Tab-separated table of C-alpha atoms in Angstrom:
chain	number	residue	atom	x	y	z
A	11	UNK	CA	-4.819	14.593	80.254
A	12	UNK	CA	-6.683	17.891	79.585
A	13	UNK	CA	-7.656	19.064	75.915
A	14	UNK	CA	-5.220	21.750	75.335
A	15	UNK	CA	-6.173	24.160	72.362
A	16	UNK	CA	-3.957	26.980	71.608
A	17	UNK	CA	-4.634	30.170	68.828
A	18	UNK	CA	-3.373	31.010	66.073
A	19	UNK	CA	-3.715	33.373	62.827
A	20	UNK	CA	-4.722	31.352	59.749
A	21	UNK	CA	-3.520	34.715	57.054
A	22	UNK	CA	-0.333	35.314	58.032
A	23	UNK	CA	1.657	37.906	55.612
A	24	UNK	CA	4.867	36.146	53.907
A	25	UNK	CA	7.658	38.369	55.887
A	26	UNK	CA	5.847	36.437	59.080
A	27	UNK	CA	5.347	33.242	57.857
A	28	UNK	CA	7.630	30.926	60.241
A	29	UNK	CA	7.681	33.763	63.364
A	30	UNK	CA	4.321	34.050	64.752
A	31	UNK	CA	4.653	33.336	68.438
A	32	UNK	CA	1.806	30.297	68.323
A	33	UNK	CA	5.391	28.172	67.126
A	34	UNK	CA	6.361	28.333	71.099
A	35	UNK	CA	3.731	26.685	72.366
A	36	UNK	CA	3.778	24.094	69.514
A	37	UNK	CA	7.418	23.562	69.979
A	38	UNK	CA	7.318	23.051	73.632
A	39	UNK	CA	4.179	20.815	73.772
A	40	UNK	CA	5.674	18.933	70.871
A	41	UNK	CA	8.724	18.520	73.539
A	42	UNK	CA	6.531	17.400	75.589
A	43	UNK	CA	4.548	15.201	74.250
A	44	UNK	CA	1.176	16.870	74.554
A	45	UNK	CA	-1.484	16.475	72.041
A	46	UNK	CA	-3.803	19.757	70.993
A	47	UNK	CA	-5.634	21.717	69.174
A	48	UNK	CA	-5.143	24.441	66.871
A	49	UNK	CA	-7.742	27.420	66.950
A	50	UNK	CA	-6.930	29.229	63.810
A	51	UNK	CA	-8.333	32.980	63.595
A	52	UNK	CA	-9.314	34.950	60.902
A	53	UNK	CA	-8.264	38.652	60.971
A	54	UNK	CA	-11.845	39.667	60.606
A	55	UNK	CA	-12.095	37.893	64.237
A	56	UNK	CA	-9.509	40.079	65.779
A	57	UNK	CA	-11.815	42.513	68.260
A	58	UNK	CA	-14.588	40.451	68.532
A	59	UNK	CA	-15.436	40.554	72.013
A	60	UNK	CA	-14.785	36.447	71.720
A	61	UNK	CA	-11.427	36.815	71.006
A	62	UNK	CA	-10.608	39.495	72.988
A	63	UNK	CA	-11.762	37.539	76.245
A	64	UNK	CA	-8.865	34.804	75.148
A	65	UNK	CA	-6.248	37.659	74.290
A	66	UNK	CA	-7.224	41.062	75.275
A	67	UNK	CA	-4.297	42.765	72.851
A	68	UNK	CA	-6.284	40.991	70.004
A	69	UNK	CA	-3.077	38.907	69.536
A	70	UNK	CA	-2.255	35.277	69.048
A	71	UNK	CA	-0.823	33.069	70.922
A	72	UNK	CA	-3.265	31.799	73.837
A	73	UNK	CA	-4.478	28.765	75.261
A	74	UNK	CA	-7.183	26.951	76.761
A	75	UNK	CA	-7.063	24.143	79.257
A	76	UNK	CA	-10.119	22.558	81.301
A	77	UNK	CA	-12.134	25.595	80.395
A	78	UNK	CA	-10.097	28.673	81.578
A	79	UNK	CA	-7.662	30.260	79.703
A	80	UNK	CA	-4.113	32.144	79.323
A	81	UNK	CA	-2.284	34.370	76.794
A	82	UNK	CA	1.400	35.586	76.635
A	83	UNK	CA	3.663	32.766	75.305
A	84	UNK	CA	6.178	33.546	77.647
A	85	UNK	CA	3.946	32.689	80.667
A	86	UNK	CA	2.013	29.651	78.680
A	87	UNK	CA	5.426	28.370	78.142
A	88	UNK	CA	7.123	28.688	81.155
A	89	UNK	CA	3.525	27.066	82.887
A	90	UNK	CA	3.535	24.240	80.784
A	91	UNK	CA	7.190	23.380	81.375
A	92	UNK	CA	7.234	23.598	85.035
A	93	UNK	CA	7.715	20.060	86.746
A	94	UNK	CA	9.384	19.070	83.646
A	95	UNK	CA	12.628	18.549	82.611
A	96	UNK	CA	12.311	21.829	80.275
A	97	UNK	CA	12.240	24.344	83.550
A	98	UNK	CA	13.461	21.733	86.346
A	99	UNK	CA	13.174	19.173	88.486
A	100	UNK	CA	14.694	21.447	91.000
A	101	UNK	CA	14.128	24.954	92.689
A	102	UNK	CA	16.708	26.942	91.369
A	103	UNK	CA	15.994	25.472	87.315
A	104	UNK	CA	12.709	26.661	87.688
A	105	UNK	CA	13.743	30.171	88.359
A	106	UNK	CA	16.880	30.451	86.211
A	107	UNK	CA	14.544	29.419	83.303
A	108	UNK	CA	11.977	32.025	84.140
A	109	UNK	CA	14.567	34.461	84.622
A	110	UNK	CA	16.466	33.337	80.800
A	111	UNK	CA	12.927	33.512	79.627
A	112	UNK	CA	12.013	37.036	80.463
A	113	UNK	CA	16.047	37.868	79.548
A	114	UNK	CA	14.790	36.983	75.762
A	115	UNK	CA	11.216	38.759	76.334
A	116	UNK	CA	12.278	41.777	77.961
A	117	UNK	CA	15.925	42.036	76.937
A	118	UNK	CA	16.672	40.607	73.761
A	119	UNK	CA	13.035	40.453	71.787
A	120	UNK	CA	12.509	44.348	72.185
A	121	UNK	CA	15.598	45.565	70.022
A	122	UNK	CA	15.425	42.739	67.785
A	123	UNK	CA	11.713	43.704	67.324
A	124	UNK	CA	12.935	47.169	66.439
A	125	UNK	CA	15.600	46.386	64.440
A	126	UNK	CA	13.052	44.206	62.638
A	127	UNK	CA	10.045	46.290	62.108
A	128	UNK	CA	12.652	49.148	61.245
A	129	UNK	CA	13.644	47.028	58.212
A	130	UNK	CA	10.499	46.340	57.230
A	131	UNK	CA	9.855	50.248	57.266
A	132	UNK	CA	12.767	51.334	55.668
A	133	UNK	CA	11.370	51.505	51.968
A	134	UNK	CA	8.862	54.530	52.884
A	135	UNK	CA	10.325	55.833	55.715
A	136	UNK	CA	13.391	57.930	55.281
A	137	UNK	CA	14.140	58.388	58.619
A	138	UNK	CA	14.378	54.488	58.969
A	139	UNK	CA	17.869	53.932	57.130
A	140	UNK	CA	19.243	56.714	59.571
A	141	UNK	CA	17.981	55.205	62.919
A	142	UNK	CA	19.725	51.912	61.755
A	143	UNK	CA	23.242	51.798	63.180
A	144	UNK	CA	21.825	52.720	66.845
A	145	UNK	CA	19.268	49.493	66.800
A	146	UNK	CA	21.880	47.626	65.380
A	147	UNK	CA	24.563	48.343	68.301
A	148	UNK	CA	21.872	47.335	71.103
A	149	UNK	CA	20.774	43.969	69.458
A	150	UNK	CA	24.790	43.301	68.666
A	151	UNK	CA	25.429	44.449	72.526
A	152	UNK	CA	22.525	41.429	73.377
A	153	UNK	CA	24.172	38.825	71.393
A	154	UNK	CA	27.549	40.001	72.692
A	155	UNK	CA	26.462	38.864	76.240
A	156	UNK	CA	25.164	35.406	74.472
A	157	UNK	CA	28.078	34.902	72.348
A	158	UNK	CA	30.176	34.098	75.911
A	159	UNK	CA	27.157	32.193	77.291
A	160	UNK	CA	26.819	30.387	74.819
A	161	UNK	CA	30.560	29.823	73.944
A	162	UNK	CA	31.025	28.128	77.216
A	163	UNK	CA	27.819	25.607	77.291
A	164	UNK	CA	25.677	24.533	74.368
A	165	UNK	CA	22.165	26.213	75.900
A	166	UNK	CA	21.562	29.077	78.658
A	167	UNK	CA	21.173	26.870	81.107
A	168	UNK	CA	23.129	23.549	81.127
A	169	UNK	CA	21.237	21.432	79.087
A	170	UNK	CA	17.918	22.041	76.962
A	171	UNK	CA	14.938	24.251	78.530
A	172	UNK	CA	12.118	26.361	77.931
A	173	UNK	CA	13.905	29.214	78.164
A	174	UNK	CA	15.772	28.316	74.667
A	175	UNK	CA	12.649	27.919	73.033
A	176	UNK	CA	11.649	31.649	73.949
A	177	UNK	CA	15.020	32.940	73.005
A	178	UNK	CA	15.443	30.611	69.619
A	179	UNK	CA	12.124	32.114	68.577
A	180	UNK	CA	13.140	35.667	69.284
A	181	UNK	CA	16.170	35.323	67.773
A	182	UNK	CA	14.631	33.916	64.672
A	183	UNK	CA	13.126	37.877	64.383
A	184	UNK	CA	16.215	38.876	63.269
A	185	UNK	CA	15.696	40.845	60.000
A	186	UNK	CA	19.173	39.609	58.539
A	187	UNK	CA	20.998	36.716	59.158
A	188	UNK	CA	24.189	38.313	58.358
A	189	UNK	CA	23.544	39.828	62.212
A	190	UNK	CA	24.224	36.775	63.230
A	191	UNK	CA	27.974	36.623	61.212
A	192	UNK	CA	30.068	38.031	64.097
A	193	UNK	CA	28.264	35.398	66.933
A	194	UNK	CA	29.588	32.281	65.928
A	195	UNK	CA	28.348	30.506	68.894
A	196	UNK	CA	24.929	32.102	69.019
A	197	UNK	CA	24.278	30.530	65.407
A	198	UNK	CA	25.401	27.429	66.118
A	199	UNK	CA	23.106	27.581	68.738
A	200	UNK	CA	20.304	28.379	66.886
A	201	UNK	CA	20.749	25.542	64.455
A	202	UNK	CA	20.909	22.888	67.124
A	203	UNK	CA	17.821	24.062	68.413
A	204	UNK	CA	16.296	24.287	65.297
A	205	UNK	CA	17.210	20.717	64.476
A	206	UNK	CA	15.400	19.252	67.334
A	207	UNK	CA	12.459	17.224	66.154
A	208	UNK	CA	9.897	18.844	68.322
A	209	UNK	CA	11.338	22.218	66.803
A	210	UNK	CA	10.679	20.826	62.984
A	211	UNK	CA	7.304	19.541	64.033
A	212	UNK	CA	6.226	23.277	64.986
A	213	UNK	CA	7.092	25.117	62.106
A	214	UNK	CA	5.574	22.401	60.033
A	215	UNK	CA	2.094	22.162	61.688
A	216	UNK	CA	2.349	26.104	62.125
A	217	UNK	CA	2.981	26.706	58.133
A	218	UNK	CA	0.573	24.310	57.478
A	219	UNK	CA	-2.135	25.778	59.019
A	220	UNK	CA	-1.497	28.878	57.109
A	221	UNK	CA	-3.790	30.148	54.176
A	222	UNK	CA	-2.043	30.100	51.133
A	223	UNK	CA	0.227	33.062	50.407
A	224	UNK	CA	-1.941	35.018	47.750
A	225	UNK	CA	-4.541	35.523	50.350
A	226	UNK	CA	-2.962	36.738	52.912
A	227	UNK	CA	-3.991	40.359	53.398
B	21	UNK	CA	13.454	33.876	107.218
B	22	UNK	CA	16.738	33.961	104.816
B	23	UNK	CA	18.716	37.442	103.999
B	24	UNK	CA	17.557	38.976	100.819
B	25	UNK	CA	19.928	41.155	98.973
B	26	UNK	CA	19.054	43.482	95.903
B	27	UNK	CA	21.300	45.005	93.748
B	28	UNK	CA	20.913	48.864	92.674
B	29	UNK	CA	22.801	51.788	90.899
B	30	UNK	CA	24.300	54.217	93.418
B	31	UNK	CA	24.583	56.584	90.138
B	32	UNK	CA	21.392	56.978	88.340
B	33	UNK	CA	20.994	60.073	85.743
B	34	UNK	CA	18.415	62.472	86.767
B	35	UNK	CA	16.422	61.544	83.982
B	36	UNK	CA	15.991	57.437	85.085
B	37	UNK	CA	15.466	58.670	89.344
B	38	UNK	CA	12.523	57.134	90.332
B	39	UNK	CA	12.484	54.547	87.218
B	40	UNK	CA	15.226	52.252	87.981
B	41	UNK	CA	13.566	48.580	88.217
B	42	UNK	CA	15.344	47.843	91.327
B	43	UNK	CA	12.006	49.921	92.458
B	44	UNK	CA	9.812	47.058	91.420
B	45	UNK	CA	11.950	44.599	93.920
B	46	UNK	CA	11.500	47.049	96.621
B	47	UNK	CA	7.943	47.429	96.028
B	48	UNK	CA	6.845	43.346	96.286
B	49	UNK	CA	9.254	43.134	99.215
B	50	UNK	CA	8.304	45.997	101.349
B	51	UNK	CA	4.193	44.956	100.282
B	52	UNK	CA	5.273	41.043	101.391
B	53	UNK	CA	6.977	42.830	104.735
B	54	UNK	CA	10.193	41.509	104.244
B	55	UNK	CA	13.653	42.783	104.855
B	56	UNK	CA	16.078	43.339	102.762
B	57	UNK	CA	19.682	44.350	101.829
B	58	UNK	CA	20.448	46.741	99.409
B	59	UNK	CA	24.199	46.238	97.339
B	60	UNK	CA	24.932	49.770	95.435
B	61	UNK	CA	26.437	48.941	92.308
B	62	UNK	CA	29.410	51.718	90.873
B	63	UNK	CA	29.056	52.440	87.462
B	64	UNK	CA	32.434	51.386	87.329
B	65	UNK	CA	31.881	47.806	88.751
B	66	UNK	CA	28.944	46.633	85.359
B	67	UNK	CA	31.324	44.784	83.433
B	68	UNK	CA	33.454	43.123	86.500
B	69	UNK	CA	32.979	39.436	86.350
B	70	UNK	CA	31.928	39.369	89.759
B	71	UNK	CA	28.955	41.881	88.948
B	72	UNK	CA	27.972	39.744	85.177
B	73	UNK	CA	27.792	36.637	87.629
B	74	UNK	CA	24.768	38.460	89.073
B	75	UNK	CA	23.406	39.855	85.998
B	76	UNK	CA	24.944	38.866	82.434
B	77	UNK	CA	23.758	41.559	80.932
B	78	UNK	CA	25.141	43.800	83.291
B	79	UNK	CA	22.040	45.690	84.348
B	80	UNK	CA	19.692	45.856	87.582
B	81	UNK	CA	18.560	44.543	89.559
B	82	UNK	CA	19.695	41.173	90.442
B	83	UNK	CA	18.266	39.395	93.801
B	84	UNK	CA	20.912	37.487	96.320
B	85	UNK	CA	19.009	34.662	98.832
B	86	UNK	CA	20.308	31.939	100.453
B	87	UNK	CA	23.547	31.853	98.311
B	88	UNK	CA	21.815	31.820	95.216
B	89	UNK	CA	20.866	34.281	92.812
B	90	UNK	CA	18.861	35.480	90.077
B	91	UNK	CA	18.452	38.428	87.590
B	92	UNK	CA	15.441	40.062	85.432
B	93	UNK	CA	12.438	41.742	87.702
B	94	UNK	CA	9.597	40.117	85.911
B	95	UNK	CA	10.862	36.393	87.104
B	96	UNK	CA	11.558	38.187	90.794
B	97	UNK	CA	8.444	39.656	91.337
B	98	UNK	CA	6.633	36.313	90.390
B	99	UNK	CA	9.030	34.015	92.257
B	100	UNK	CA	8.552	36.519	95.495
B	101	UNK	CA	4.213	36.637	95.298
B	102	UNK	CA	3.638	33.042	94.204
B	103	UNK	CA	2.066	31.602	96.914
B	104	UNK	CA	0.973	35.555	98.341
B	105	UNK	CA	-2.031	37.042	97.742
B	106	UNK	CA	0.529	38.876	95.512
B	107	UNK	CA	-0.263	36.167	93.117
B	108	UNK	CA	-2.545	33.688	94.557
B	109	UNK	CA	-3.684	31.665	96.464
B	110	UNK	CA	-5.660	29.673	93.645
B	111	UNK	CA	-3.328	28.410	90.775
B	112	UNK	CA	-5.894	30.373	88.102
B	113	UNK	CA	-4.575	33.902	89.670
B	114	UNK	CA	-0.756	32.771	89.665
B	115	UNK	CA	-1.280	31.877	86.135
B	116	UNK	CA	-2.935	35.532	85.289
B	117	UNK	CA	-0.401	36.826	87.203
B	118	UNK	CA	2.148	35.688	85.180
B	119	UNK	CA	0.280	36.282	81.863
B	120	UNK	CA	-0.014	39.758	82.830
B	121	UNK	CA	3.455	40.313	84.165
B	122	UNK	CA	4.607	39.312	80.676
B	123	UNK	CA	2.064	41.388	78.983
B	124	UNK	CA	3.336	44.401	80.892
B	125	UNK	CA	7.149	43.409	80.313
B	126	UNK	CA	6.756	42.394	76.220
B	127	UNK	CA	3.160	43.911	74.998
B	128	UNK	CA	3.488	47.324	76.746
B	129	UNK	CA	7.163	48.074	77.962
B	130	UNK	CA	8.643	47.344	74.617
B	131	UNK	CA	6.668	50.303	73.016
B	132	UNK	CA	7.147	52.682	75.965
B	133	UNK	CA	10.723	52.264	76.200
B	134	UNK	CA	11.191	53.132	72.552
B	135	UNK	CA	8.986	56.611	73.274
B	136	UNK	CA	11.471	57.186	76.228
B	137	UNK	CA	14.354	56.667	74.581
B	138	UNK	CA	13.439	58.617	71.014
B	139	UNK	CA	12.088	61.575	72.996
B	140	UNK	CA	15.483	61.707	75.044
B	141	UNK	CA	17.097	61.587	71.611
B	142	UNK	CA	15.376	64.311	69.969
B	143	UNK	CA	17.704	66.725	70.694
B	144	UNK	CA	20.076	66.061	68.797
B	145	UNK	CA	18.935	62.966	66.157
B	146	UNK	CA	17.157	64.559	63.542
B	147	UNK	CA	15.149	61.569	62.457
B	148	UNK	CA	13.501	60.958	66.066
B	149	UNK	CA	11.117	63.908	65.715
B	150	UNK	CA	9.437	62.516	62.354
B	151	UNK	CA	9.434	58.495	63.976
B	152	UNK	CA	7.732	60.006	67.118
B	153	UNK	CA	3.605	59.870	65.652
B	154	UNK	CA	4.025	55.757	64.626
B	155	UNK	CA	5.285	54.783	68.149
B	156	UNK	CA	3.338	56.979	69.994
B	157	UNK	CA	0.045	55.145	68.132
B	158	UNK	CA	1.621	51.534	69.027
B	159	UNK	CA	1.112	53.246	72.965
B	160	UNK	CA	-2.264	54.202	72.373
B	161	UNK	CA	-3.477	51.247	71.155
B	162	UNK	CA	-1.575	49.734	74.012
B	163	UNK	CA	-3.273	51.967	76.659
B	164	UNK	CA	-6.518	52.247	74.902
B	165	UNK	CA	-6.726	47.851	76.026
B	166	UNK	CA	-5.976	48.869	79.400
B	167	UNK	CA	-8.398	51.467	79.427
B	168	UNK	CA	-11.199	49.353	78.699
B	169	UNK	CA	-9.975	47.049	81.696
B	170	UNK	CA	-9.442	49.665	84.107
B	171	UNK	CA	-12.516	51.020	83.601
B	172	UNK	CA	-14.293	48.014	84.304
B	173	UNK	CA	-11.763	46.696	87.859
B	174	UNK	CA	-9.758	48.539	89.741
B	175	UNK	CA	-6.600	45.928	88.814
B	176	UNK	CA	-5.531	44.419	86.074
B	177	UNK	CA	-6.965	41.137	87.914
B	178	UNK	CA	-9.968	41.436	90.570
B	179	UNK	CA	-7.655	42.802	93.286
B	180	UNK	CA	-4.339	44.029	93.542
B	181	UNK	CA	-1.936	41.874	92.228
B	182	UNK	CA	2.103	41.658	91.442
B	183	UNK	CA	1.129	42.132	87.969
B	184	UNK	CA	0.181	45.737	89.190
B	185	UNK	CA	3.657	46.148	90.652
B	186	UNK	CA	4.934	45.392	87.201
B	187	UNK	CA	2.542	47.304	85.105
B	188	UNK	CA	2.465	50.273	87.269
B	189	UNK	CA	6.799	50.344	87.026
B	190	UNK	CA	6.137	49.988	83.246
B	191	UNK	CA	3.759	53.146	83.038
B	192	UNK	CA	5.863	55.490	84.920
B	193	UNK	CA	8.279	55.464	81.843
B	194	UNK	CA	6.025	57.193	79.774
B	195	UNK	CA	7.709	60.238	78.874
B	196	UNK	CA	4.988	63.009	79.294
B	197	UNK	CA	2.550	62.767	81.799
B	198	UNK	CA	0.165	63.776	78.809
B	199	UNK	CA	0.176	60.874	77.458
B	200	UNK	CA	-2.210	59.356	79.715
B	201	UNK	CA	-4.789	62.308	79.287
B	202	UNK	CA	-7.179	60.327	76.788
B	203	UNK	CA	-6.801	57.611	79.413
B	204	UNK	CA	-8.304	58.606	82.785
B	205	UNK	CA	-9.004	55.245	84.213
B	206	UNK	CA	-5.167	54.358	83.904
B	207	UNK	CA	-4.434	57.551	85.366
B	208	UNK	CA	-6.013	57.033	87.987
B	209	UNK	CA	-5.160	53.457	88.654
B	210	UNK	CA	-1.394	54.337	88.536
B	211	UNK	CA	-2.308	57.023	91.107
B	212	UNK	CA	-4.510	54.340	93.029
B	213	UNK	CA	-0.836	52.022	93.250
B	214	UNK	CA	1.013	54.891	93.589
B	215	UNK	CA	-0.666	56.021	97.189
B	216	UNK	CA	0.177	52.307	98.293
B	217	UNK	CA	2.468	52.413	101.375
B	218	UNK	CA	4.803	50.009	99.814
B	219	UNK	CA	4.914	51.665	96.547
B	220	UNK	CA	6.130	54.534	98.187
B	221	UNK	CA	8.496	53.345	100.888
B	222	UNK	CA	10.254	51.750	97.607
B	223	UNK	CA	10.820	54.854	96.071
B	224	UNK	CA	11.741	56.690	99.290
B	225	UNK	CA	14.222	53.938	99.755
B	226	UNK	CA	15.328	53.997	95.987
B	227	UNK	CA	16.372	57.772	95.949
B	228	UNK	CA	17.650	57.699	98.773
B	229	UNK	CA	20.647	55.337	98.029
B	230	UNK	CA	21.197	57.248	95.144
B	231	UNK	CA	24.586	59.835	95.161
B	232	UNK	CA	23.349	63.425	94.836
B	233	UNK	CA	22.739	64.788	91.524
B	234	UNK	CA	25.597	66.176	91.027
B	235	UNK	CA	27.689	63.498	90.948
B	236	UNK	CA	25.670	61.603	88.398
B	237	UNK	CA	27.608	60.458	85.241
């Protein structure tokens, strides 16, 4: 089997610590069984021409197999779980967990992402506080829809895939886990993915690689 | 070959004509030469349980073939090129093709779609004018990577790719046409999709299913 070696930021500021996207790919080739390698990057590193050829937005995740190379955790995730039992065996898995994970990429992440950096802006940003309640009504509209999904089977597709890594990840974004309060079924969900050993595994060897906290810029 | 059958809004404020991501379905289809059905969606029909069987989250577009059906345009467009020269025919270009549709769907979208919907909101939200500078910077630096691609190819891989149909979709949000000013090599690479046949037989065909103006909610 191929070396796979995937990137990562090694100063990582606290409110972030646990989030960055490089978890995904650890989490799904810990499902799978697949040994790598962790690039870490330093922030100085971030437009160096070297970097930018493995992630031309200058951000991390991406990975390298057999000498070429991919960025986007949604895609790198969804590639290395095809002809697996996380986005198959047949056909129509493979699509419905490419379509589940772009529903958390394109869907879901964006208004969590707002709601989230919102949050962090609202000490110096007085317009913040105000903008609030409207952010909060689209991400509660999102978990709405998975509240009945996910009250009716235990993952978005019948049984474990990719597609709940991407959308466990996003929804650990969420700036407040009293959002979660009114979804019952959505948290449960969350905490049975997050007790999966492959799951544990990830955040471990992703905190681990991190610089201690009093560096971190 | 079997019957494909999109989903659309029949009413469409005058403000998303042109935009609606059914256009991105229309596009890869009419480039691939295939036919296909178009089912106008009321308003009135987004929270039936027939129409959330299609699309959960009650949006467009949603794609019917061979009695099975899926939702979100990124995973469309990809399932429809792989194995095109849409995305292909070597496995490194379907993987960049995916990469990229993701990056245009979670790296650039996100960012655009929160321009869009604070400048619509100005009017009347007092805090929208004084958030506007911070998101339209996260744009810039979003366009300024493109930039420096599109200035070296043509496309965002060597040739003309799905990821263009995505990207290109993505752009056409942007709320002023200014925007793109410090950016003339996106310009003119939207403008170089744009002139595609396909490109605009899908937005000839996209208007015109639309109910007249007037009758728009």
């Amino acid at each position: 089997m191929d070396t796979i070696t995937i990137t990562g930021f090694r100063e990582v500021p606290p409110f972030a610590r646990g989030l960055v996207r490089d978890i995904r790919l650890r989490w799904v080739l810990n499902e799978l069984g697949r040994p790598y390698d962790v690039k870490l990057i330093e922030q100085s590193e971030r437009s160096d021409d070297a970097f930018l050829a493995l992630q031309p937005f200058g951000m991390v995740p991406s990975m390298t197999a057999d000498g070429s190379s991919l960025f986007e955790s949604g895609a790198i995730v969804f590639l290395l779980a095809e002809g697996t039992e996380l986005a198959g065996p047949a056909e129509a898995r493979r699509g419905e967990t490419l379509a589940w994970i772009f529903a958390a990429l394109n869907t879901v992440e964006p208004y969590i992402t707002l709601l989230f950096v919102n949050d962090r802006a609202r000490a110096d940003k007085s317009w913040a506080q105000e903008a609030r309640p409207d952010l909060v009504e689209v991400v509660n509209r999102r978990l709405a829809v998975l509240e009945v999904r996910l009250t009716a089977q235990d993952y978005l597709l019948e049984r474990f895939s990719a597609a709940d890594i991407v959308m466990v990840t996003t929804l650990r974004f969420l700036p407040d886990s009293a959002l979660l309060d009114p979804f019952p079924a959505v948290s449960a969900y969350v905490a049975r993915c997050e007790a999966r050993p492959a799951f544990k595994a990830a955040l471990e060897g992703h905190l681990a690689d991190l610089a201690p906290v009093a560096q971190a810029a």
